[in-house]
Coordinates of C-alpha atoms and ligand atoms in Angstrom, one line a residue:
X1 CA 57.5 123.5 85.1
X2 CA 55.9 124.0 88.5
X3 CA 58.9 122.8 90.0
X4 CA 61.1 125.0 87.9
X5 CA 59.3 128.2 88.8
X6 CA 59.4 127.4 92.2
X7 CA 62.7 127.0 92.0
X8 CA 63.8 130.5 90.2
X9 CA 61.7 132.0 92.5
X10 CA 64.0 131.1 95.5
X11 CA 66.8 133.2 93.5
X12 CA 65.2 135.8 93.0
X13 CA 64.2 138.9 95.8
X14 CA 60.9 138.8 96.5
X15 CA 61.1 142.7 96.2
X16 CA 62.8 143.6 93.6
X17 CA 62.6 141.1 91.5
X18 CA 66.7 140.5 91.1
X19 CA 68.1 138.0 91.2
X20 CA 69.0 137.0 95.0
X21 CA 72.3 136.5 96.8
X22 CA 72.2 132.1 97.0
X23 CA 72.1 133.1 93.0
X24 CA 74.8 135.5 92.7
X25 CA 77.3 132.9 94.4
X26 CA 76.4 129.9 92.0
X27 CA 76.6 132.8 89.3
X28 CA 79.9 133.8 90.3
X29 CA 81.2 130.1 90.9
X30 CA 80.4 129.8 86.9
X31 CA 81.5 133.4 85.8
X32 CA 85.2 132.2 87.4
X33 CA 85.4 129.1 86.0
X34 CA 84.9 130.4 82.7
X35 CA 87.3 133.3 83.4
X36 CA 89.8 131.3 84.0
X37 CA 89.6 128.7 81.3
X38 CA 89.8 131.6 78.5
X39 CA 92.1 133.8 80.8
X40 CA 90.3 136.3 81.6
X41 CA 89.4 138.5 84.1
X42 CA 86.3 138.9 86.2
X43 CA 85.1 141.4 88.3
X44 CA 82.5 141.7 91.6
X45 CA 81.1 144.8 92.9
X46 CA 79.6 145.5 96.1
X47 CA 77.2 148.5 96.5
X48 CA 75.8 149.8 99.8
X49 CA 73.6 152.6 100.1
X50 CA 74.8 155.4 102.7
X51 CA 72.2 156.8 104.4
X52 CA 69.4 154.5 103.9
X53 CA 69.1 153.2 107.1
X54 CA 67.8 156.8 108.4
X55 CA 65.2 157.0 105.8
X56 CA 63.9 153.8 106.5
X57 CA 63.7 155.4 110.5
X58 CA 62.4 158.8 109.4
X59 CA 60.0 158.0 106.5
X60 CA 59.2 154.2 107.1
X61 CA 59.7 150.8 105.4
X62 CA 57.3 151.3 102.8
X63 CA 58.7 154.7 101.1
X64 CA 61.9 152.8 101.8
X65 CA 60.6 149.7 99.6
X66 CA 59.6 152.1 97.3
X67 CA 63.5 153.7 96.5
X68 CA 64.7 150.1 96.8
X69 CA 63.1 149.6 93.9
X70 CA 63.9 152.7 92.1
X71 CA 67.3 152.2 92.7
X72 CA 67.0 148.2 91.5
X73 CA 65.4 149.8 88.4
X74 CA 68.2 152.4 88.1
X75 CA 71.2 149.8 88.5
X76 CA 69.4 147.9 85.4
X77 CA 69.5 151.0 83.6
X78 CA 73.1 151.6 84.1
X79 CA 74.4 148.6 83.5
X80 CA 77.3 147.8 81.0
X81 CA 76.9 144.7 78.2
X82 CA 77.0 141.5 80.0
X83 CA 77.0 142.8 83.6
X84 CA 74.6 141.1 85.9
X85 CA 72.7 142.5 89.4
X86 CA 71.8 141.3 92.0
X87 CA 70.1 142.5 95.7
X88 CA 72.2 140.9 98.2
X89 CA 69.4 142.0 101.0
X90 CA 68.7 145.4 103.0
X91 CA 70.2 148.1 100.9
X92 CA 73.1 146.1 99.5
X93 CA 73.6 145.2 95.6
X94 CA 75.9 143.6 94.5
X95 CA 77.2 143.4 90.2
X96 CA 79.0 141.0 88.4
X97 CA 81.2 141.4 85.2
X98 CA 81.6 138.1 83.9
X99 CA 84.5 139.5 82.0
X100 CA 86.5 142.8 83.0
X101 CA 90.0 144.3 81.6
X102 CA 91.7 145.5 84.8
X103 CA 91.2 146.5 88.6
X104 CA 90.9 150.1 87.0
X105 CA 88.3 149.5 84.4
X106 CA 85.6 147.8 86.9
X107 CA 86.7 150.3 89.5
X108 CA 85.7 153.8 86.3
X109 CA 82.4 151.0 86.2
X110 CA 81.6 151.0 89.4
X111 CA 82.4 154.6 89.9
X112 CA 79.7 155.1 86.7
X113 CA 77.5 152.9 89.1
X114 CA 77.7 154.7 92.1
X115 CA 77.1 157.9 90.0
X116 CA 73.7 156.8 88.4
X117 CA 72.8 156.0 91.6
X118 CA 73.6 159.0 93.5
X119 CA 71.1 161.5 91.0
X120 CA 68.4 162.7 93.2
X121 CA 65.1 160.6 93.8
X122 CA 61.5 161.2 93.8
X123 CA 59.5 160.1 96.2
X124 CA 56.0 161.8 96.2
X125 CA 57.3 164.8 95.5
X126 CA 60.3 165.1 98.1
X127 CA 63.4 165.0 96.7
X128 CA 66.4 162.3 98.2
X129 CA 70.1 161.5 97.4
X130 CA 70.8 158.5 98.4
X131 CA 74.6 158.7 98.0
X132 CA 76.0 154.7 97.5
X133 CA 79.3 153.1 98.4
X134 CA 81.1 150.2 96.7
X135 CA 83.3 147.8 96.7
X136 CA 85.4 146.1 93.9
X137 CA 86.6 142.6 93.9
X138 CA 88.6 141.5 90.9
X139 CA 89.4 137.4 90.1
X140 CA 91.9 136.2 89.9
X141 CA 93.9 139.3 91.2
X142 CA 91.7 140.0 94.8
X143 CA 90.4 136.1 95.3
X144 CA 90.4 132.7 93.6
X145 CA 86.7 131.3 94.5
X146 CA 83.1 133.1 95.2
X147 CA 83.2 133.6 98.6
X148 CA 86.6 135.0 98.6
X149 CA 85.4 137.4 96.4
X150 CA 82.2 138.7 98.2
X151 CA 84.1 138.5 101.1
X152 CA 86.9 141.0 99.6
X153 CA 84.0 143.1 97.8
X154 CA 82.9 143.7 101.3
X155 CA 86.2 144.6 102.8
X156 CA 86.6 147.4 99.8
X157 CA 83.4 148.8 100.1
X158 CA 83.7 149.3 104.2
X159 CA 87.0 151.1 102.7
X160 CA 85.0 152.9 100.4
X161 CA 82.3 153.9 103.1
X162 CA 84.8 154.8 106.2
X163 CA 86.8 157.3 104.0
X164 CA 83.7 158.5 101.9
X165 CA 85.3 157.9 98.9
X166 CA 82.5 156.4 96.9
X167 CA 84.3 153.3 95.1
X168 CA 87.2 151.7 96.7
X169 CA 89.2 148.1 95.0
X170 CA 90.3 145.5 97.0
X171 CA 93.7 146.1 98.8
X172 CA 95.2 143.4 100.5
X173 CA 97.1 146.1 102.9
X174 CA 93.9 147.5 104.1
X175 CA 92.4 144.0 105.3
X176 CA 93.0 143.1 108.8
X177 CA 92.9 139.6 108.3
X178 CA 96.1 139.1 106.3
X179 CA 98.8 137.8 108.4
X180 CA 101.0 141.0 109.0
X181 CA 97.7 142.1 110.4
X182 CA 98.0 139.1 113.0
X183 CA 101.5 139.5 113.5
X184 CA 100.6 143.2 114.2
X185 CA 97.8 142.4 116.7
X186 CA 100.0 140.1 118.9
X187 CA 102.6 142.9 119.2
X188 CA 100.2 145.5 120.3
X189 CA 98.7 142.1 122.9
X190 CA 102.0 142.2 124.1
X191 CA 102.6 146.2 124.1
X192 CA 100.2 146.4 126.1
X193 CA 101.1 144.1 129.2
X194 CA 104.5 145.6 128.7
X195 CA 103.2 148.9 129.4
X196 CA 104.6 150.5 126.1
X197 CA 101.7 152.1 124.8
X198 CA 101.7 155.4 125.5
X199 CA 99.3 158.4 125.7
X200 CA 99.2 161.9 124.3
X201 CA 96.9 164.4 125.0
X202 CA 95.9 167.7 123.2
X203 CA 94.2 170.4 124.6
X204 CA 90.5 171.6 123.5
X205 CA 90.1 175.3 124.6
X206 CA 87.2 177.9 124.1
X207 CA 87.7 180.7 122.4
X208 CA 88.3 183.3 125.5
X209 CA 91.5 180.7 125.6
X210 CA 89.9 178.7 128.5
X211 CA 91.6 175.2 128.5
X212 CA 87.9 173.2 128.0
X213 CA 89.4 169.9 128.3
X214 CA 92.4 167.2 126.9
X215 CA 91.7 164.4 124.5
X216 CA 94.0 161.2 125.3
X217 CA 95.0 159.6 122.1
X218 CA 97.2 156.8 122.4
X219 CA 100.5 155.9 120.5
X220 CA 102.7 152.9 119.9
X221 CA 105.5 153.4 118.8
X222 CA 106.6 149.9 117.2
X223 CA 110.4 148.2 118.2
X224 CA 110.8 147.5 114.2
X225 CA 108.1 149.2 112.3
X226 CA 108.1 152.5 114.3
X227 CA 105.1 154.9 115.3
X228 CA 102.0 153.0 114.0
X229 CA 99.4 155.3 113.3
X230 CA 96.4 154.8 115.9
X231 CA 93.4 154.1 112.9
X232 CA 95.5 151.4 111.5
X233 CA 96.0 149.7 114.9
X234 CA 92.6 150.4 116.6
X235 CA 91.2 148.8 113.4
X236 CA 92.9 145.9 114.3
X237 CA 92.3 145.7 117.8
X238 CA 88.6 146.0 116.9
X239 CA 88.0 143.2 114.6
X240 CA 89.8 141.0 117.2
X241 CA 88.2 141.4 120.2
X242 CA 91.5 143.0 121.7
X243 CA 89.3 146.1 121.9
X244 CA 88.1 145.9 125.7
X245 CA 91.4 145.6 126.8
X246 CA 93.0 148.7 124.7
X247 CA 89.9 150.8 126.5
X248 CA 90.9 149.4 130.0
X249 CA 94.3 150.6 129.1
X250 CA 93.6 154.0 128.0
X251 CA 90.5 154.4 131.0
X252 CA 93.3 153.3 133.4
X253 CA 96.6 155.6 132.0
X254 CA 94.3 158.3 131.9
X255 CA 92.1 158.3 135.3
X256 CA 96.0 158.1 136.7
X257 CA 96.9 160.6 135.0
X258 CA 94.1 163.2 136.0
X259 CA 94.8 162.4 139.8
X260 CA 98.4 163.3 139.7
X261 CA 97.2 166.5 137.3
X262 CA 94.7 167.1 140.3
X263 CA 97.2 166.6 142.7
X264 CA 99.5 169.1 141.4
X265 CA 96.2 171.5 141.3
X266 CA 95.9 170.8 137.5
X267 CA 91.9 170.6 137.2
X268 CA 91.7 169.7 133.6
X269 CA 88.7 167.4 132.5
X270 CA 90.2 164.3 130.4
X271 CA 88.0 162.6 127.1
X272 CA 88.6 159.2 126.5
X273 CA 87.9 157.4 123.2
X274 CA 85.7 154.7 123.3
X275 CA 84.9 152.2 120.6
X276 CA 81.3 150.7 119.9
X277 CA 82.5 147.5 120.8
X278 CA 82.9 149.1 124.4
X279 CA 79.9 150.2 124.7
X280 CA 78.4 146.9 124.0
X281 CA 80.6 144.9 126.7
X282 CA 78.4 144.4 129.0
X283 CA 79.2 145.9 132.7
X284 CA 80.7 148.5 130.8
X285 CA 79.5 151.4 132.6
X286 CA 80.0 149.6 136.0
X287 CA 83.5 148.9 135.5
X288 CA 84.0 152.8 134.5
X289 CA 82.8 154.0 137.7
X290 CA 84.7 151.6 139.7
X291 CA 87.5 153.4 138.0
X292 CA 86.7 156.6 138.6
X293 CA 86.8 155.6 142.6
X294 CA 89.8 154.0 142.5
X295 CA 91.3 156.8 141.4
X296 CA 89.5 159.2 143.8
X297 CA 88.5 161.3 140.4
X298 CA 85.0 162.9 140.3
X299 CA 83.2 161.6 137.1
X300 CA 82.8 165.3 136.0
X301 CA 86.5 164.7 135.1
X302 CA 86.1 162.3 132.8
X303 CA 84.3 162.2 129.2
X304 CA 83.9 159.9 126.6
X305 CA 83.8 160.3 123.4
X306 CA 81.8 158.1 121.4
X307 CA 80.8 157.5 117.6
X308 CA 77.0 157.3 116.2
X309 CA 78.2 153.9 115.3
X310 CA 77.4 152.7 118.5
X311 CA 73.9 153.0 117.6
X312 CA 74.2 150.8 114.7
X313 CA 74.5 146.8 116.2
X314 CA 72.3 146.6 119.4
X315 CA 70.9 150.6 119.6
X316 CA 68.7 149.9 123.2
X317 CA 71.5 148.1 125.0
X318 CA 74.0 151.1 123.6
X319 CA 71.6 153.8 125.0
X320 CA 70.8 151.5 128.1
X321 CA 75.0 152.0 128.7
X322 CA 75.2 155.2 127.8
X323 CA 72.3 156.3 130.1
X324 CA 73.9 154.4 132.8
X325 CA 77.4 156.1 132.4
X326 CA 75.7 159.5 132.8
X327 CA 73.5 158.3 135.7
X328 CA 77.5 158.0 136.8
X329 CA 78.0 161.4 135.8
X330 CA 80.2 160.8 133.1
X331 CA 79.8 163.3 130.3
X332 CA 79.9 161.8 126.8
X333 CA 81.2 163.2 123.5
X334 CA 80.0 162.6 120.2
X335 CA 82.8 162.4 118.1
X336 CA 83.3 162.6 114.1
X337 CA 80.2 164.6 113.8
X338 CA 78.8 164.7 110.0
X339 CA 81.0 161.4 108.6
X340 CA 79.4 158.4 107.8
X341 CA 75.5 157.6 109.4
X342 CA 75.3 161.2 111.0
X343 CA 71.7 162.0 111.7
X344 CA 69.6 164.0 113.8
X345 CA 67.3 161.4 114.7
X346 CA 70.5 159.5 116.2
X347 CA 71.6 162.9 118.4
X348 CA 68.5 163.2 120.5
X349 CA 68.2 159.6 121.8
X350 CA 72.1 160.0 122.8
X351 CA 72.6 161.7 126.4
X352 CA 75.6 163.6 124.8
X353 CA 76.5 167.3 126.0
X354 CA 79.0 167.9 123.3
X355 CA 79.4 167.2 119.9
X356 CA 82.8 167.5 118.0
X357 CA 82.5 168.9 114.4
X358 CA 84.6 165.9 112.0
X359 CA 88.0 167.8 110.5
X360 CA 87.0 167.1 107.2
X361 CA 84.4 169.5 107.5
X362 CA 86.7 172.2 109.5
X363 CA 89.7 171.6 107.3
X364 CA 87.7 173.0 103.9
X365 CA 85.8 175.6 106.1
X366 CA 87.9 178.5 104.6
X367 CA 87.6 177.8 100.9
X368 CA 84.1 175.3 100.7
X369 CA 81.0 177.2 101.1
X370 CA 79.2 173.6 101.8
X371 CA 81.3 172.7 104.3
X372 CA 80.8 176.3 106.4
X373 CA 77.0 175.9 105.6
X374 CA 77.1 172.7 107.2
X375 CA 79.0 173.9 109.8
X376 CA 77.0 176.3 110.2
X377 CA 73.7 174.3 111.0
X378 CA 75.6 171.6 113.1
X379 CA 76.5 174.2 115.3
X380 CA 73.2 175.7 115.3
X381 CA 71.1 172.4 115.9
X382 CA 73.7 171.5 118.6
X383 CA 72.9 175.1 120.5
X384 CA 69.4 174.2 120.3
X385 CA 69.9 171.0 122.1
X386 CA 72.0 172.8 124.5
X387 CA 75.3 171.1 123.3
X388 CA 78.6 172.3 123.5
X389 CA 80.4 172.3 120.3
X390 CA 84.1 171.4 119.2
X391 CA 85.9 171.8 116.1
X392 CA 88.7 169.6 115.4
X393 CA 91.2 169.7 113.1
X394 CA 91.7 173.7 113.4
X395 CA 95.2 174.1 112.0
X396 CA 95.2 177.8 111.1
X397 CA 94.0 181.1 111.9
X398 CA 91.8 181.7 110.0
X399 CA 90.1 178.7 110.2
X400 CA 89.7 180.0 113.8
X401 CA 87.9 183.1 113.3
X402 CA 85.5 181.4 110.7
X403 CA 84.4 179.0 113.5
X404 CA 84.3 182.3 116.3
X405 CA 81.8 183.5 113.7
X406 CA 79.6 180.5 113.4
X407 CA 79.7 180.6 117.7
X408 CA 81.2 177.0 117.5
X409 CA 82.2 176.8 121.2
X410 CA 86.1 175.6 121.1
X411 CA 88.7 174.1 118.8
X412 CA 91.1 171.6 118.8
X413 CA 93.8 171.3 116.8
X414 CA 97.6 171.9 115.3
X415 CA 97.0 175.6 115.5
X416 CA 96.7 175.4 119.3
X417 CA 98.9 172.4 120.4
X418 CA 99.0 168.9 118.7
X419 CA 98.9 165.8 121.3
X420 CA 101.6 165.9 124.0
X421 CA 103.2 163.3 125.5
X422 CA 102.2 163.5 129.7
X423 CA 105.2 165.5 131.3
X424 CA 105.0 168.2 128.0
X425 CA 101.1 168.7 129.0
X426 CA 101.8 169.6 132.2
X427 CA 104.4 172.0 131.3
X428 CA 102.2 172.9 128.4
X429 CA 99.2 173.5 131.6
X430 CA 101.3 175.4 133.8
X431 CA 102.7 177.5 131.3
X432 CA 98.9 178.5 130.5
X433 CA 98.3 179.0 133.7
X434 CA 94.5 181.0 133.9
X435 CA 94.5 182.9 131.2
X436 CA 95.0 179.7 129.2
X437 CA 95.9 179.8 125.7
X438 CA 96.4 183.1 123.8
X439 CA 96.8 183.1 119.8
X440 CA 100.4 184.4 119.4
X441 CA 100.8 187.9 118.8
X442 CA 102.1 187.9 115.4
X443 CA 99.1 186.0 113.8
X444 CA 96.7 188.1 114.6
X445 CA 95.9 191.3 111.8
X446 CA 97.9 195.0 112.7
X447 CA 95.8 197.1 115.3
X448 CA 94.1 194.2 117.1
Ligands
C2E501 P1 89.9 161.3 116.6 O1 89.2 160.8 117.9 O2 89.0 162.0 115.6 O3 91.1 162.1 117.0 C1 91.6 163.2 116.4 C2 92.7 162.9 115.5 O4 93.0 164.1 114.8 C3 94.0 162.5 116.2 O5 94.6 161.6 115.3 C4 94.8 163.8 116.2 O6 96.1 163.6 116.4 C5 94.4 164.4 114.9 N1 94.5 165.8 114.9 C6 94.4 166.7 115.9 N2 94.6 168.0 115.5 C7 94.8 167.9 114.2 C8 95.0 169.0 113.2 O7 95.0 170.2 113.4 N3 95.1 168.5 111.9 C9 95.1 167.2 111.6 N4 95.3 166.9 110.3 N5 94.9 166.2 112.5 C10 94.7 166.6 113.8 P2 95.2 160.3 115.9 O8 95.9 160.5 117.2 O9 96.0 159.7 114.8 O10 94.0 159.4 116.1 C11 93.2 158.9 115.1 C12 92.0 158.2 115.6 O11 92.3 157.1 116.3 C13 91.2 159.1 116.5 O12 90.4 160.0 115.8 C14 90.4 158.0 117.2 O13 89.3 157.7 116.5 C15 91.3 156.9 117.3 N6 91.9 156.8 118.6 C16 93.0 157.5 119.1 N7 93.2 157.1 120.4 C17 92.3 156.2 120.8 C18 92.0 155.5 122.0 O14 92.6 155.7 123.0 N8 90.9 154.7 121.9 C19 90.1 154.5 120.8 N9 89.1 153.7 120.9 N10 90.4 155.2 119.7 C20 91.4 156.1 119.6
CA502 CA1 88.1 161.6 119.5
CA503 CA1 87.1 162.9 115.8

């Protein structure tokens, strides 16, 4: 029996006492064969806590042990009849309905899930939330074999975590692997040496109307499919290693761009998005201030705006590029402010001078008291590190005056201008002229 023990005890975590992921697999091997001999259905869920990673950093590994396993305990709890868990590793579960009905009914499950697990914690007296994510993979609908249906678990629950939704099911559309996704990605390969991806640029100005700065954000514009929105192509190009090259592209259009603006006495600082994988190329910041002198632009004129994902794969070579950009004098840009991994242990160790507030936080300013309280103490923690703050996403007025009050420092958004294609920003510029941009008479209340 010796040997037997030994054996179970390779399937199960160490920690938790679940069963492990080399178990799950040989689990879910057997759950589909039986699924599909009676014609049923089986489900896989994929469940990723959101913010653990910064309680780990902030309160250490061993009060993070310690929720690990009140979570495992809590996922046992809140399990339906004949589901099985599992602890895949870090702060990943995974669950396994041998039999389900429909995409829909393990998606309400997991949604259950995700709710049990979202109830605030103890932990000697502090109280957490530890908000989860997951994923739902469902056989034979999403994949046909084990793997297949981790792997599609996995892509649902990234969906799940990028638009904060909480439980996302598998949709072939959304994963980049499928072969319209390839076809896409050599068109945009080839878009790109043609020269037919474009940029736009939309103005950030402060709230005496100063123009503060533009934001280049590119387009493509498709010969058969039309405009392709940017996320859905930038996703692409960044599980493909086409990323690199897009940058070039963007850092080269753009530095062009602010010479001839400069030329024409146009002094307008230009932010360029940059991905993680970027960041991690290595010569990176070299290769940025080799642009900059080609182009005869002074690296005040240029800022990037970067993600706290960055920090997530290789944090000291990140923050050895970034400090190495603003040894260039390039300012950077923290971008999508509160989504996602946002924490202030992240914003001091990133040499970042500005910090732009994520529209789904401005969009519900007016009418969500949580969203304006968050606001409210972004912008004050970002004063107090003597950061410049930007909302984005300002479509209306008053919208606008809520963020005056909070002394964010400028907006960007419809209400102002939306992103201009290079000939329209100049006129757009020059029409401004000094006293740069003025809310229009009309919208502002009678006696102002
Ligand atoms: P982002 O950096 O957060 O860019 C702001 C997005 O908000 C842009 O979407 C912009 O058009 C949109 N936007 C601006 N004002 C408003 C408004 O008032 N209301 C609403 N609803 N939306 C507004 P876009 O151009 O579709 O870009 C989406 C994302 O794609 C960008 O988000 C950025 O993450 C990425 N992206 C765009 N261009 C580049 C690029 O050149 N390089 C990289 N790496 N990423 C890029
Ligand atoms: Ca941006
Ligand atoms: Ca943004």
């Amino acid at each position: 029996w010796m040997a037997r023990a030994r054996a179970e005890e390779q399937l199960l975590d160490p920690l938790t006492g679940l069963p492990n992921r080399q178990w799950l697999l040989e689990r879910i091997w057997t759950a589909l064969d039986d699924a599909e001999r009676i014609g049923a259905r089986s489900a896989l869920m994929l469940i990723d806590l959101d913010r653990f990673r910064s309680v780990n950093d902030t309160l250490g590994h061993l009060a993070g042990d310690r929720l690990l396993l009140q979570i495992a305990d809590r996922l046992q709890n809140a399990l339906p009849d004949g589901a099985e868990a599992a602890r895949l590793g870090g702060d990943e579960f995974a669950v396994l309905l041998p039999v389900a009905d429909s995409t829909t009914s393990a998606t309400r499950i997991a949604r259950g899930l995700v709710t049990a697990l979202g109830s605030p914690l103890d932990l000697d007296g502090l109280t957490l939330v530890l908000e989860a994510s997951a994923g739902v993979a469902v056989f034979p609908d999403h994949a046909l074999d084990a793997e297949g249906m981790l792997r599609r678990a996995d892509v649902a629950m990234y969906q799940a975590k990028r638009d904060r939704s909480g439980v996302e099911a598998y949709e072939s559309k959304r994963d980049s692997n499928t072969p319209d996704r390839l076809a896409l990605l050599g068109d945009l390969r080839r878009a790109l040496d043609a020269r037919e991806v474009q940029l736009h640029y939309q103005p950030k100005v402060r709230f005496d109307g100063q123009v503060a700065g533009l934001e280049a954000l590119v387009r493509w514009v498709h010969p058969e499919r039309g405009k392709v929105p940017p996320d859905e192509f930038i996703a692409i190009a960044e599980s493909s290693g086409l990323m690199p090259h897009l940058t070039e592209y963007v850092l080269e259009t753009a530095l062009a761009q602010v010479a001839r603006w400069r030329e024409q006495g146009l002094r307008v600082p230009v932010a360029v998005n940059v991905s993680p994988r970027d960041v991690h190329t290595p010569g990176f910041a070299g290769s940025v201030a080799a642009r900059l002198a080609r182009h005869g632009v002074p690296a005040g004129a240029l800022q990037l705006e970067i993600t706290e994902h960055v920090l997530l794969e290789d944090p000291q070579r990140a923050a050895d590029t970034l400090a190495a950009l603003a040894g260039h004098g390039v300012k950077m840009s923290l971008d999508d402010f509160g989504t996602g991994y946002s924490s202030l242990v992240h914003l001091r160790r990133l040499p970042v001078s500005e910090l732009k507030i994520d529209r789904s936080f401005v969009a519900r300013l007016a009418v969500d008291a949580e969203d304006a309280a968050i606001v409210r103490c972004t912008v004050d923690l970002a004063h107090s590190l003597g950061l410049v703050v930007v909302a984005e996403g300002v479509e209306d007025d008053e919208t606008w005056e809520h963020l005056r009050d909070l002394r964010c420092d400028a907006v960007q958004g419809w209400l102002v201008a939306a992103a201009m294609p290079p000939e329209e920003t100049t006129a757009w510029l020059q029409a401004r002229g000094p006293r740069g941009w003025q809310r229009p008479r009309a919208a502002l209340p009678a006696g102002e």
